[in-house]
Amino acid sequence: MPAKSIFITGTDTGVGKTIASATIAMLLRKMGHSVGVMKPVTSGCIERDGALVSEDAELLAFAAGVPVTPDSATYLLRAPLAPSVSASQDSVRISFDAIKEAYQRLAANYDFIIVEGAGGLMVPLAGGMLVADLALHLGLPIAVVARPNLGTINHTLLTTFTARTLGLQVKGVIVNRYPDAPDQAESYAPHMIDSLSGSQLLGLFPDIQAENERELVTRLTDRLLQMPATGIMLREMFE
């Protein structure tokens, strides 16, 4: 059986898409599944021992309990810019076919695959092609990670509407960093997203403080495992 897969996108950069993706990977791993992860394009990579490294891919791999490989981190770009610009500066040509081949190799070896996009759906990747085009090329449904505060309804509805217009299947929305004591805007945002976006609210990922991202993903996973709705969220995401 081929792996069950999801493409994780965000309403914007900085909404916690990598944390959410890593948490989903760790949830599945702790439930006994084998999980492959993929960050096809990373701009703003760091240099370590003379080589570029995707810290996002490293976090995903940590959560899934797998190594980072060229298939899981296909394109590593130096400048923290739109990937198409960063790739041009590095004289790199991003090939969607190469990404798909890497994805297919991963999908043959795991129960689940988590693919994390770059920024939002309209981020340019190569030659006029966008992140949304990559999700379509891979043939994957998407889940949208959103922030909880004022303005998120507009950004989330724009993302889900655009996705469906382009022919993407939207499995639902995860509101990330949801506070234990939400303000007025944060209190009504999840309900409005659920009722107006045409996509179900998959879950609220609580705002948790931690010393580093690995600790954050681990603590967030442990907390979500205590919530009965987490199993429902995963079923809805991957069915």
Tab-separated table of C-alpha atoms in Angstrom:
chain	number	residue	atom	x	y	z
A	1	MET	CA	0.000	0.000	0.000
A	2	PRO	CA	1.327	3.477	-0.849
A	3	ALA	CA	1.805	5.870	2.025
A	4	LYS	CA	-0.979	8.140	3.180
A	5	SER	CA	0.260	11.662	2.623
A	6	ILE	CA	-0.557	15.289	3.380
A	7	PHE	CA	0.937	18.550	2.133
A	8	ILE	CA	1.157	21.133	4.910
A	9	THR	CA	0.898	24.782	3.926
A	10	GLY	CA	0.377	27.981	5.895
A	11	THR	CA	-1.571	31.185	5.633
A	12	ASP	CA	1.772	33.012	5.748
A	13	THR	CA	5.383	32.498	6.677
A	14	GLY	CA	6.034	32.345	10.414
A	15	VAL	CA	2.711	30.780	11.433
A	16	GLY	CA	4.441	27.703	12.852
A	17	LYS	CA	4.015	25.399	9.879
A	18	THR	CA	7.174	23.428	10.634
A	19	ILE	CA	6.212	22.968	14.287
A	20	ALA	CA	2.753	21.759	13.266
A	21	SER	CA	4.182	19.426	10.595
A	22	ALA	CA	6.726	17.966	13.019
A	23	THR	CA	4.048	17.495	15.677
A	24	ILE	CA	1.832	15.570	13.251
A	25	ALA	CA	4.814	13.382	12.357
A	26	MET	CA	5.587	12.702	16.023
A	27	LEU	CA	1.944	11.967	16.830
A	28	LEU	CA	1.828	9.331	14.101
A	29	ARG	CA	5.184	7.850	15.185
A	30	LYS	CA	4.070	7.597	18.815
A	31	MET	CA	0.937	5.822	17.597
A	32	GLY	CA	3.155	3.141	16.096
A	33	HIS	CA	3.341	4.190	12.454
A	34	SER	CA	6.389	4.664	10.257
A	35	VAL	CA	6.562	8.259	9.070
A	36	GLY	CA	8.543	9.815	6.257
A	37	VAL	CA	9.006	13.568	6.091
A	38	MET	CA	9.865	15.942	3.291
A	39	LYS	CA	10.796	19.611	3.033
A	40	PRO	CA	11.245	19.818	-0.739
A	41	VAL	CA	12.550	23.380	-0.838
A	42	THR	CA	14.217	25.299	1.995
A	43	SER	CA	15.507	28.830	1.577
A	44	GLY	CA	17.545	30.431	4.327
A	45	CYS	CA	19.551	27.292	5.044
A	46	ILE	CA	22.435	27.479	7.475
A	47	GLU	CA	25.954	26.347	6.640
A	48	ARG	CA	27.454	23.604	8.778
A	49	ASP	CA	30.813	21.961	8.118
A	50	GLY	CA	30.889	23.524	4.678
A	51	ALA	CA	27.443	22.247	3.619
A	52	LEU	CA	24.000	23.815	3.569
A	53	VAL	CA	21.555	22.350	6.088
A	54	SER	CA	17.770	22.673	6.364
A	55	GLU	CA	16.923	23.159	10.029
A	56	ASP	CA	13.257	22.620	9.135
A	57	ALA	CA	14.043	19.227	7.612
A	58	GLU	CA	16.124	18.349	10.674
A	59	LEU	CA	13.203	19.122	12.987
A	60	LEU	CA	10.820	17.064	10.859
A	61	ALA	CA	13.261	14.149	10.821
A	62	PHE	CA	13.741	14.359	14.603
A	63	ALA	CA	9.984	14.186	15.094
A	64	ALA	CA	9.576	11.229	12.750
A	65	GLY	CA	12.635	9.407	14.082
A	66	VAL	CA	14.264	9.182	10.656
A	67	PRO	CA	17.469	10.561	9.116
A	68	VAL	CA	17.611	13.592	6.848
A	69	THR	CA	18.333	12.428	3.311
A	70	PRO	CA	18.556	14.148	-0.080
A	71	ASP	CA	15.018	12.896	-0.732
A	72	SER	CA	13.655	14.517	2.425
A	73	ALA	CA	15.461	17.816	1.820
A	74	THR	CA	15.685	18.045	-1.941
A	75	TYR	CA	16.661	21.665	-2.526
A	76	LEU	CA	18.799	23.612	-0.052
A	77	LEU	CA	19.060	27.340	-0.766
A	78	ARG	CA	21.192	29.890	0.982
A	79	ALA	CA	19.324	33.224	1.027
A	80	PRO	CA	16.210	33.670	3.241
A	81	LEU	CA	14.142	34.885	0.286
A	82	ALA	CA	11.351	33.588	-1.919
A	83	PRO	CA	12.667	30.216	-3.149
A	84	SER	CA	12.621	31.245	-6.809
A	85	VAL	CA	14.874	34.217	-6.027
A	86	SER	CA	17.116	32.258	-3.668
A	87	ALA	CA	17.480	29.467	-6.234
A	88	SER	CA	18.413	31.989	-8.916
A	89	GLN	CA	21.098	33.471	-6.686
A	90	ASP	CA	22.497	29.975	-6.057
A	91	SER	CA	22.274	29.056	-9.785
A	92	VAL	CA	19.913	26.212	-8.887
A	93	ARG	CA	17.033	25.056	-11.088
A	94	ILE	CA	14.165	23.628	-9.026
A	95	SER	CA	12.591	20.665	-10.813
A	96	PHE	CA	9.114	19.541	-9.778
A	97	ASP	CA	9.773	16.171	-11.431
A	98	ALA	CA	12.867	15.636	-9.259
A	99	ILE	CA	10.808	16.479	-6.169
A	100	LYS	CA	8.090	14.044	-7.233
A	101	GLU	CA	10.615	11.263	-7.771
A	102	ALA	CA	12.024	11.885	-4.294
A	103	TYR	CA	8.514	11.871	-2.828
A	104	GLN	CA	7.666	8.585	-4.547
A	105	ARG	CA	10.801	6.925	-3.151
A	106	LEU	CA	9.823	8.026	0.348
A	107	ALA	CA	6.200	6.980	-0.110
A	108	ALA	CA	7.294	3.455	-0.992
A	109	ASN	CA	8.959	3.006	2.389
A	110	TYR	CA	6.655	4.558	5.006
A	111	ASP	CA	3.069	4.343	6.231
A	112	PHE	CA	2.649	8.127	6.201
A	113	ILE	CA	4.416	11.030	4.488
A	114	ILE	CA	4.334	14.627	5.743
A	115	VAL	CA	5.352	17.139	3.069
A	116	GLU	CA	5.913	20.703	4.246
A	117	GLY	CA	5.684	23.527	1.745
A	118	ALA	CA	7.529	26.840	1.791
A	119	GLY	CA	5.526	29.747	3.204
A	120	GLY	CA	2.020	29.930	1.732
A	121	LEU	CA	0.420	28.567	-1.439
A	122	MET	CA	1.308	31.587	-3.580
A	123	VAL	CA	5.041	31.532	-2.829
A	124	PRO	CA	6.986	31.335	-6.127
A	125	LEU	CA	9.233	28.314	-6.500
A	126	ALA	CA	10.475	28.201	-10.077
A	127	GLY	CA	9.658	29.656	-13.496
A	128	GLY	CA	6.293	31.087	-12.500
A	129	MET	CA	5.337	27.923	-10.632
A	130	LEU	CA	4.031	28.300	-7.092
A	131	VAL	CA	3.847	26.154	-3.970
A	132	ALA	CA	0.234	25.363	-4.924
A	133	ASP	CA	1.486	24.002	-8.261
A	134	LEU	CA	3.886	21.705	-6.410
A	135	ALA	CA	1.089	20.284	-4.251
A	136	LEU	CA	-0.928	19.687	-7.439
A	137	HIS	CA	2.086	18.079	-9.152
A	138	LEU	CA	2.485	15.690	-6.227
A	139	GLY	CA	-1.255	14.978	-6.240
A	140	LEU	CA	-1.586	15.600	-2.508
A	141	PRO	CA	-4.379	17.059	-0.396
A	142	ILE	CA	-3.421	19.968	1.835
A	143	ALA	CA	-3.887	20.999	5.437
A	144	VAL	CA	-3.599	24.693	6.267
A	145	VAL	CA	-1.810	25.993	9.364
A	146	ALA	CA	-3.165	29.351	10.582
A	147	ARG	CA	-2.391	31.744	13.409
A	148	PRO	CA	-5.057	32.457	16.064
A	149	ASN	CA	-5.102	36.252	16.328
A	150	LEU	CA	-6.814	39.186	14.621
A	151	GLY	CA	-6.633	38.961	10.821
A	152	THR	CA	-6.419	35.194	10.660
A	153	ILE	CA	-9.970	34.738	9.369
A	154	ASN	CA	-9.220	36.770	6.253
A	155	HIS	CA	-5.877	35.073	5.610
A	156	THR	CA	-7.320	31.598	6.167
A	157	LEU	CA	-10.355	32.110	3.950
A	158	LEU	CA	-8.149	33.533	1.193
A	159	THR	CA	-5.929	30.449	1.420
A	160	THR	CA	-8.707	27.842	1.415
A	161	PHE	CA	-10.664	29.626	-1.341
A	162	THR	CA	-7.576	29.879	-3.530
A	163	ALA	CA	-6.681	26.241	-2.909
A	164	ARG	CA	-10.085	24.967	-3.990
A	165	THR	CA	-10.136	27.314	-6.980
A	166	LEU	CA	-6.851	25.795	-8.130
A	167	GLY	CA	-8.207	22.266	-7.727
A	168	LEU	CA	-6.569	21.303	-4.441
A	169	GLN	CA	-8.382	19.174	-1.888
A	170	VAL	CA	-8.369	20.947	1.474
A	171	LYS	CA	-8.535	18.511	4.369
A	172	GLY	CA	-8.944	21.313	6.894
A	173	VAL	CA	-7.324	23.976	9.032
A	174	ILE	CA	-5.105	23.762	12.118
A	175	VAL	CA	-4.984	26.880	14.278
A	176	ASN	CA	-1.505	26.928	15.774
A	177	ARG	CA	-0.248	28.543	18.997
A	178	TYR	CA	-3.786	28.828	20.365
A	179	PRO	CA	-3.552	30.448	23.834
A	180	ASP	CA	-5.021	28.914	26.980
A	181	ALA	CA	-6.618	32.308	27.701
A	182	PRO	CA	-7.672	33.648	24.276
A	183	ASP	CA	-8.647	37.275	23.782
A	184	GLN	CA	-11.922	38.211	22.094
A	185	ALA	CA	-10.592	37.920	18.540
A	186	GLU	CA	-8.899	34.601	19.293
A	187	SER	CA	-12.074	33.277	20.913
A	188	TYR	CA	-14.269	33.608	17.852
A	189	ALA	CA	-11.688	33.020	15.090
A	190	PRO	CA	-11.775	29.169	15.119
A	191	HIS	CA	-15.576	29.071	14.889
A	192	MET	CA	-15.622	31.618	12.067
A	193	ILE	CA	-12.932	29.718	10.158
A	194	ASP	CA	-14.870	26.475	10.603
A	195	SER	CA	-18.145	27.992	9.424
A	196	LEU	CA	-16.931	30.277	6.615
A	197	SER	CA	-13.861	28.669	5.057
A	198	GLY	CA	-15.634	25.690	3.522
A	199	SER	CA	-13.036	23.541	5.279
A	200	GLN	CA	-13.317	21.873	8.649
A	201	LEU	CA	-11.367	22.967	11.666
A	202	LEU	CA	-9.019	20.038	12.251
A	203	GLY	CA	-7.761	21.207	15.610
A	204	LEU	CA	-6.286	23.826	17.890
A	205	PHE	CA	-2.608	23.349	18.699
A	206	PRO	CA	-2.016	24.998	22.083
A	207	ASP	CA	0.591	27.672	22.664
A	208	ILE	CA	3.342	25.952	24.648
A	209	GLN	CA	6.563	27.459	25.926
A	210	ALA	CA	9.804	25.519	25.546
A	211	GLU	CA	13.566	26.050	25.492
A	212	ASN	CA	13.915	24.945	21.871
A	213	GLU	CA	11.895	23.614	18.941
A	214	ARG	CA	12.557	19.945	19.664
A	215	GLU	CA	11.324	20.332	23.220
A	216	LEU	CA	8.327	22.287	21.928
A	217	VAL	CA	7.323	19.572	19.461
A	218	THR	CA	7.743	16.876	22.114
A	219	ARG	CA	5.685	18.752	24.720
A	220	LEU	CA	3.024	19.678	22.179
A	221	THR	CA	2.764	16.079	21.020
A	222	ASP	CA	2.411	14.790	24.583
A	223	ARG	CA	-0.341	17.288	25.284
A	224	LEU	CA	-2.241	16.485	22.098
A	225	LEU	CA	-2.022	12.760	22.812
A	226	GLN	CA	-4.079	13.417	25.949
A	227	MET	CA	-6.892	14.973	23.906
A	228	PRO	CA	-9.533	12.600	22.453
A	229	ALA	CA	-10.051	14.894	19.456
A	230	THR	CA	-6.485	14.268	18.230
A	231	GLY	CA	-7.336	10.839	16.853
A	232	ILE	CA	-10.289	12.326	14.995
A	233	MET	CA	-8.046	15.057	13.582
A	234	LEU	CA	-5.602	12.510	12.180
A	235	ARG	CA	-8.359	10.375	10.683
A	236	GLU	CA	-9.891	13.378	8.953
A	237	MET	CA	-6.504	14.477	7.668
A	238	PHE	CA	-5.503	11.166	6.121
A	239	GLU	CA	-8.733	9.456	5.052
